[in-house]
PDB file of C-alpha atoms in Angstrom:
ATOM      1  CA  MET F   1      50.974 172.813  23.866  1.00  0.00           C
ATOM      2  CA  ALA F   2      49.380 169.630  25.622  1.00  0.00           C
ATOM      3  CA  SER F   3      49.805 167.319  22.660  1.00  0.00           C
ATOM      4  CA  LEU F   4      53.515 169.136  23.017  1.00  0.00           C
ATOM      5  CA  ALA F   5      53.720 168.177  26.028  1.00  0.00           C
ATOM      6  CA  ALA F   6      52.562 164.515  26.171  1.00  0.00           C
ATOM      7  CA  PHE F   7      55.343 164.198  23.483  1.00  0.00           C
ATOM      8  CA  LEU F   8      58.152 165.400  25.531  1.00  0.00           C
ATOM      9  CA  LEU F   9      56.597 163.116  27.849  1.00  0.00           C
ATOM     10  CA  LEU F  10      56.874 159.891  26.017  1.00  0.00           C
ATOM     11  CA  MET F  11      60.189 160.408  24.510  1.00  0.00           C
ATOM     12  CA  SER F  12      61.918 160.975  27.632  1.00  0.00           C
ATOM     13  CA  PRO F  13      61.946 157.182  28.703  1.00  0.00           C
ATOM     14  CA  LEU F  14      63.879 156.689  25.173  1.00  0.00           C
ATOM     15  CA  ALA F  15      66.382 158.928  25.904  1.00  0.00           C
ATOM     16  CA  LEU F  16      67.030 157.626  29.184  1.00  0.00           C
ATOM     17  CA  VAL F  17      67.431 154.240  27.487  1.00  0.00           C
ATOM     18  CA  ARG F  18      70.066 155.717  25.107  1.00  0.00           C
ATOM     19  CA  ALA F  19      72.243 157.647  27.641  1.00  0.00           C
ATOM     20  CA  HIS F  20      72.468 153.872  29.833  1.00  0.00           C
ATOM     21  CA  ASP F  21      73.496 152.207  26.539  1.00  0.00           C
ATOM     22  CA  ASN F  22      76.185 155.167  25.866  1.00  0.00           C
ATOM     23  CA  GLY F  23      77.454 155.097  29.113  1.00  0.00           C
ATOM     24  CA  MET F  24      78.828 151.207  28.191  1.00  0.00           C
ATOM     25  CA  ASP F  25      77.960 150.124  31.787  1.00  0.00           C
ATOM     26  CA  MET F  26      78.317 146.355  30.123  1.00  0.00           C
ATOM     27  CA  SER F  27      78.602 144.087  33.372  1.00  0.00           C
ATOM     28  CA  MET F  28      79.055 140.850  33.091  1.00  0.00           C
ATOM     29  CA  ASP F  29      79.253 137.980  35.599  1.00  0.00           C
ATOM     30  CA  GLY F  30      82.571 136.881  36.524  1.00  0.00           C
ATOM     31  CA  ALA F  31      81.534 133.103  36.040  1.00  0.00           C
ATOM     32  CA  MET F  32      80.347 133.021  32.099  1.00  0.00           C
ATOM     33  CA  SER F  33      83.958 133.839  31.904  1.00  0.00           C
ATOM     34  CA  LEU F  34      85.242 130.577  33.123  1.00  0.00           C
ATOM     35  CA  THR F  35      82.124 128.506  31.571  1.00  0.00           C
ATOM     36  CA  ALA F  36      81.866 130.177  27.832  1.00  0.00           C
ATOM     37  CA  GLY F  37      83.102 127.683  25.216  1.00  0.00           C
ATOM     38  CA  ASN F  38      84.694 129.512  21.368  1.00  0.00           C
ATOM     39  CA  MET F  39      81.834 128.770  19.376  1.00  0.00           C
ATOM     40  CA  LEU F  40      83.623 129.011  16.102  1.00  0.00           C
ATOM     41  CA  THR F  41      81.895 128.253  13.392  1.00  0.00           C
ATOM     42  CA  TYR F  42      84.507 126.518  11.140  1.00  0.00           C
ATOM     43  CA  PHE F  43      86.480 122.853  11.415  1.00  0.00           C
ATOM     44  CA  HIS F  44      89.126 123.759  13.501  1.00  0.00           C
ATOM     45  CA  PHE F  45      91.174 122.131  16.553  1.00  0.00           C
ATOM     46  CA  THR F  46      91.950 124.151  19.046  1.00  0.00           C
ATOM     47  CA  PRO F  47      90.297 122.987  22.434  1.00  0.00           C
ATOM     48  CA  GLY F  48      87.278 124.757  24.533  1.00  0.00           C
ATOM     49  CA  ASP F  49      83.936 124.147  22.602  1.00  0.00           C
ATOM     50  CA  ASN F  50      81.102 123.983  25.177  1.00  0.00           C
ATOM     51  CA  LEU F  51      79.960 120.080  24.811  1.00  0.00           C
ATOM     52  CA  TRP F  52      75.802 119.911  25.586  1.00  0.00           C
ATOM     53  CA  PHE F  53      76.035 121.600  29.074  1.00  0.00           C
ATOM     54  CA  LEU F  54      76.792 124.959  30.221  1.00  0.00           C
ATOM     55  CA  GLY F  55      80.750 124.411  32.115  1.00  0.00           C
ATOM     56  CA  TRP F  56      81.601 121.392  29.712  1.00  0.00           C
ATOM     57  CA  VAL F  57      84.439 123.193  28.460  1.00  0.00           C
ATOM     58  CA  PRO F  58      87.692 120.350  28.063  1.00  0.00           C
ATOM     59  CA  SER F  59      89.576 123.399  27.085  1.00  0.00           C
ATOM     60  CA  SER F  60      92.925 121.234  28.142  1.00  0.00           C
ATOM     61  CA  THR F  61      94.561 118.602  26.284  1.00  0.00           C
ATOM     62  CA  SER F  62      93.673 115.720  28.655  1.00  0.00           C
ATOM     63  CA  ALA F  63      89.933 117.224  28.816  1.00  0.00           C
ATOM     64  CA  MET F  64      89.729 116.668  25.050  1.00  0.00           C
ATOM     65  CA  VAL F  65      90.708 113.506  24.788  1.00  0.00           C
ATOM     66  CA  GLY F  66      88.725 112.133  27.520  1.00  0.00           C
ATOM     67  CA  ALA F  67      86.063 113.968  26.240  1.00  0.00           C
ATOM     68  CA  CYS F  68      86.993 112.582  22.548  1.00  0.00           C
ATOM     69  CA  ILE F  69      86.987 109.130  24.487  1.00  0.00           C
ATOM     70  CA  GLY F  70      83.858 109.594  25.873  1.00  0.00           C
ATOM     71  CA  LEU F  71      82.253 110.045  22.396  1.00  0.00           C
ATOM     72  CA  PHE F  72      83.783 107.024  20.672  1.00  0.00           C
ATOM     73  CA  LEU F  73      82.002 105.325  23.591  1.00  0.00           C
ATOM     74  CA  LEU F  74      78.927 106.601  22.475  1.00  0.00           C
ATOM     75  CA  GLY F  75      79.451 105.797  19.036  1.00  0.00           C
ATOM     76  CA  VAL F  76      79.892 102.351  20.142  1.00  0.00           C
ATOM     77  CA  LEU F  77      77.036 101.991  21.971  1.00  0.00           C
ATOM     78  CA  ASP F  78      74.762 103.914  19.507  1.00  0.00           C
ATOM     79  CA  ARG F  79      75.828 100.467  16.977  1.00  0.00           C
ATOM     80  CA  TRP F  80      74.774  98.332  19.907  1.00  0.00           C
ATOM     81  CA  ILE F  81      71.197  99.742  20.816  1.00  0.00           C
ATOM     82  CA  ALA F  82      70.983  99.495  16.603  1.00  0.00           C
ATOM     83  CA  ALA F  83      71.493  95.073  16.630  1.00  0.00           C
ATOM     84  CA  CYS F  84      69.825  95.169  20.418  1.00  0.00           C
ATOM     85  CA  ARG F  85      66.578  96.850  18.266  1.00  0.00           C
ATOM     86  CA  VAL F  86      67.495  94.380  15.128  1.00  0.00           C
ATOM     87  CA  VAL F  87      67.784  91.446  17.187  1.00  0.00           C
ATOM     88  CA  MET F  88      64.793  92.301  19.550  1.00  0.00           C
ATOM     89  CA  GLU F  89      62.511  92.600  16.311  1.00  0.00           C
ATOM     90  CA  MET F  90      62.946  89.195  15.039  1.00  0.00           C
ATOM     91  CA  HIS F  91      62.294  88.123  18.660  1.00  0.00           C
ATOM     92  CA  TRP F  92      59.140  90.068  18.857  1.00  0.00           C
ATOM     93  CA  ALA F  93      58.284  89.344  15.159  1.00  0.00           C
ATOM     94  CA  LYS F  94      58.264  85.204  16.214  1.00  0.00           C
ATOM     95  CA  SER F  95      56.523  85.831  18.937  1.00  0.00           C
ATOM     96  CA  ALA F  96      53.897  87.615  17.963  1.00  0.00           C
ATOM     97  CA  MET F  97      53.530  85.245  14.946  1.00  0.00           C
ATOM     98  CA  ILE F  98      53.313  81.853  17.537  1.00  0.00           C
ATOM     99  CA  LEU F  99      50.381  84.116  19.141  1.00  0.00           C
ATOM    100  CA  ARG F 100      48.451  84.613  16.408  1.00  0.00           C
ATOM    101  CA  SER F 101      48.590  81.158  15.165  1.00  0.00           C
ATOM    102  CA  ASN F 102      47.856  80.339  18.658  1.00  0.00           C
ATOM    103  CA  ARG F 103      44.662  82.220  18.197  1.00  0.00           C
ATOM    104  CA  LEU F 104      43.820  81.219  15.320  1.00  0.00           C
ATOM    105  CA  ASN F 105      43.836  77.221  16.457  1.00  0.00           C
ATOM    106  CA  ALA F 106      42.045  78.503  19.236  1.00  0.00           C
ATOM    107  CA  ARG F 107      39.234  79.344  16.783  1.00  0.00           C
ATOM    108  CA  GLY F 108      38.932  76.375  15.323  1.00  0.00           C
ATOM    109  CA  LEU F 109      40.325  77.841  11.725  1.00  0.00           C
ATOM    110  CA  PRO F 110      41.659  75.135   9.374  1.00  0.00           C
ATOM    111  CA  VAL F 111      45.748  75.345   9.631  1.00  0.00           C
ATOM    112  CA  SER F 112      47.803  72.722   7.442  1.00  0.00           C
ATOM    113  CA  GLY F 113      48.727  69.408   9.874  1.00  0.00           C
ATOM    114  CA  THR F 114      52.288  69.393   8.654  1.00  0.00           C
ATOM    115  CA  GLU F 115      52.599  72.417  10.772  1.00  0.00           C
ATOM    116  CA  LYS F 116      53.567  72.251  14.276  1.00  0.00           C
ATOM    117  CA  LEU F 117      53.020  74.928  16.751  1.00  0.00           C
ATOM    118  CA  SER F 118      54.624  75.754  20.158  1.00  0.00           C
ATOM    119  CA  SER F 119      53.438  78.607  22.769  1.00  0.00           C
ATOM    120  CA  THR F 120      55.991  78.112  24.774  1.00  0.00           C
ATOM    121  CA  SER F 121      59.537  78.085  22.136  1.00  0.00           C
ATOM    122  CA  SER F 122      59.376  79.105  18.988  1.00  0.00           C
ATOM    123  CA  LEU F 123      57.367  78.245  15.457  1.00  0.00           C
ATOM    124  CA  TYR F 124      58.394  74.969  13.387  1.00  0.00           C
ATOM    125  CA  VAL F 125      57.382  74.875   9.651  1.00  0.00           C
ATOM    126  CA  ALA F 126      57.643  71.486   7.866  1.00  0.00           C
ATOM    127  CA  ASN F 127      57.012  72.159   4.500  1.00  0.00           C
ATOM    128  CA  SER F 128      56.625  74.713   1.413  1.00  0.00           C
ATOM    129  CA  THR F 129      52.371  74.428   2.266  1.00  0.00           C
ATOM    130  CA  SER F 130      52.723  75.850   5.990  1.00  0.00           C
ATOM    131  CA  GLU F 131      55.768  78.099   4.881  1.00  0.00           C
ATOM    132  CA  GLN F 132      53.481  79.885   2.849  1.00  0.00           C
ATOM    133  CA  PHE F 133      50.784  80.413   5.058  1.00  0.00           C
ATOM    134  CA  VAL F 134      53.224  81.244   7.512  1.00  0.00           C
ATOM    135  CA  GLY F 135      53.910  84.206   4.927  1.00  0.00           C
ATOM    136  CA  ALA F 136      50.598  84.877   4.203  1.00  0.00           C
ATOM    137  CA  LEU F 137      49.293  85.373   7.884  1.00  0.00           C
ATOM    138  CA  THR F 138      52.516  87.817   8.766  1.00  0.00           C
ATOM    139  CA  MET F 139      51.969  90.016   5.513  1.00  0.00           C
ATOM    140  CA  ARG F 140      47.760  90.153   5.803  1.00  0.00           C
ATOM    141  CA  THR F 141      48.171  90.847   9.430  1.00  0.00           C
ATOM    142  CA  VAL F 142      49.053  93.408  11.505  1.00  0.00           C
ATOM    143  CA  PRO F 143      51.230  92.272  14.382  1.00  0.00           C
ATOM    144  CA  PRO F 144      48.840  92.762  18.068  1.00  0.00           C
ATOM    145  CA  PHE F 145      50.156  95.014  20.486  1.00  0.00           C
ATOM    146  CA  ILE F 146      51.581  93.088  23.507  1.00  0.00           C
ATOM    147  CA  PHE F 147      52.630  95.775  25.722  1.00  0.00           C
ATOM    148  CA  TRP F 148      55.962  94.698  27.286  1.00  0.00           C
ATOM    149  CA  HIS F 149      56.872  94.664  23.898  1.00  0.00           C
ATOM    150  CA  ASP F 150      56.148  97.864  22.587  1.00  0.00           C
ATOM    151  CA  LEU F 151      56.942  99.624  25.679  1.00  0.00           C
ATOM    152  CA  THR F 152      60.466  97.885  25.355  1.00  0.00           C
ATOM    153  CA  ARG F 153      60.405  99.389  21.698  1.00  0.00           C
ATOM    154  CA  GLY F 154      59.273 102.621  22.719  1.00  0.00           C
ATOM    155  CA  ILE F 155      61.753 102.702  25.082  1.00  0.00           C
ATOM    156  CA  MET F 156      64.851 101.800  22.991  1.00  0.00           C
ATOM    157  CA  TYR F 157      63.896 104.166  20.265  1.00  0.00           C
ATOM    158  CA  LEU F 158      63.388 107.510  22.634  1.00  0.00           C
ATOM    159  CA  GLY F 159      66.850 106.580  23.560  1.00  0.00           C
ATOM    160  CA  HIS F 160      68.352 106.017  20.461  1.00  0.00           C
ATOM    161  CA  SER F 161      67.019 108.569  19.433  1.00  0.00           C
ATOM    162  CA  ALA F 162      68.161 111.293  22.120  1.00  0.00           C
ATOM    163  CA  LEU F 163      71.682 109.804  21.278  1.00  0.00           C
ATOM    164  CA  GLN F 164      72.073 110.887  17.772  1.00  0.00           C
ATOM    165  CA  PHE F 165      70.358 114.612  18.797  1.00  0.00           C
ATOM    166  CA  ALA F 166      73.673 114.472  20.957  1.00  0.00           C
ATOM    167  CA  PHE F 167      75.746 113.530  18.721  1.00  0.00           C
ATOM    168  CA  MET F 168      74.092 115.975  16.216  1.00  0.00           C
ATOM    169  CA  LEU F 169      74.734 119.219  18.673  1.00  0.00           C
ATOM    170  CA  ALA F 170      78.471 117.400  19.501  1.00  0.00           C
ATOM    171  CA  ILE F 171      79.079 117.579  15.568  1.00  0.00           C
ATOM    172  CA  MET F 172      77.609 121.201  15.207  1.00  0.00           C
ATOM    173  CA  THR F 173      80.582 122.508  17.379  1.00  0.00           C
ATOM    174  CA  PHE F 174      83.029 121.816  14.039  1.00  0.00           C
ATOM    175  CA  GLN F 175      85.300 120.314  16.649  1.00  0.00           C
ATOM    176  CA  LEU F 176      87.206 118.212  14.127  1.00  0.00           C
ATOM    177  CA  GLY F 177      88.440 115.754  17.543  1.00  0.00           C
ATOM    178  CA  PHE F 178      84.700 115.074  18.343  1.00  0.00           C
ATOM    179  CA  ILE F 179      83.701 114.811  15.028  1.00  0.00           C
ATOM    180  CA  PHE F 180      86.551 111.910  14.494  1.00  0.00           C
ATOM    181  CA  ALA F 181      86.026 110.371  17.698  1.00  0.00           C
ATOM    182  CA  LEU F 182      82.191 109.916  16.579  1.00  0.00           C
ATOM    183  CA  VAL F 183      83.005 108.961  12.891  1.00  0.00           C
ATOM    184  CA  VAL F 184      85.560 106.326  14.344  1.00  0.00           C
ATOM    185  CA  GLY F 185      83.376 105.723  17.026  1.00  0.00           C
ATOM    186  CA  LEU F 186      80.063 104.449  14.629  1.00  0.00           C
ATOM    187  CA  GLY F 187      82.640 102.702  12.408  1.00  0.00           C
ATOM    188  CA  VAL F 188      84.022 100.199  15.253  1.00  0.00           C
ATOM    189  CA  GLY F 189      80.497 100.157  16.620  1.00  0.00           C
ATOM    190  CA  GLU F 190      79.301  98.353  12.903  1.00  0.00           C
ATOM    191  CA  MET F 191      82.277  96.229  12.805  1.00  0.00           C
ATOM    192  CA  LEU F 192      81.167  94.228  15.990  1.00  0.00           C
ATOM    193  CA  PHE F 193      77.475  94.834  16.043  1.00  0.00           C
ATOM    194  CA  GLY F 194      76.284  95.060  12.397  1.00  0.00           C
ATOM    195  CA  ARG F 195      76.268  91.001  11.725  1.00  0.00           C
ATOM    196  CA  TYR F 196      73.641  91.253  13.308  1.00  0.00           C
ATOM    197  CA  ALA F 197      71.020  94.006  11.288  1.00  0.00           C
ATOM    198  CA  SER F 198      72.686  91.719   8.367  1.00  0.00           C
ATOM    199  CA  HIS F 199      71.251  88.649   9.520  1.00  0.00           C
ATOM    200  CA  ALA F 200      68.225  89.775   9.979  1.00  0.00           C
ATOM    201  CA  ALA F 201      67.846  91.295   6.618  1.00  0.00           C
ATOM    202  CA  HIS F 202      68.642  87.610   5.336  1.00  0.00           C
ATOM    203  CA  LEU F 203      65.808  86.334   7.379  1.00  0.00           C
ATOM    204  CA  VAL F 204      62.801  88.589   6.237  1.00  0.00           C
TER     205      VAL F 204
END
């Protein structure tokens, strides 16, 4: 008898929960309906998708045009940041080479007499012997840690990665307007700034 009473006591909360669910009392805040997007899981042009934040729902034609222009500019910005990273890597590599060469000179290690080193401007190589020396020096040693160089490198990589994750989330809305704006922006940005990366590849 005691076990039957305990069983009924345990089952009574479940009965109350089922009774509450069957009552169809599903109240929602009115503000949610104003900011909820479509969340369609197929390619579409229908406006009304959430873009990154709650409340960022371009539902009108003008809002969609503005969002697509913003995504286009972000695509161009992405390629500009990539070009800046390439140019800065070239500058940092030259600075690190000069620093290593100056350290070798300070230690009294033999350096080719035709090799002219400058700690303030750039590294000049006079003949093939010095070019081989600089190539071996670059390949066999790790560039030194220079705080401001590596801090800037980390910050730029952080920003670039965050931008690419934002692009991924925008594409996951399946909104073709967003996707086309991003793709065109990336293409235009590569057209404007891609030559810096190709130039750096030829110099390596």
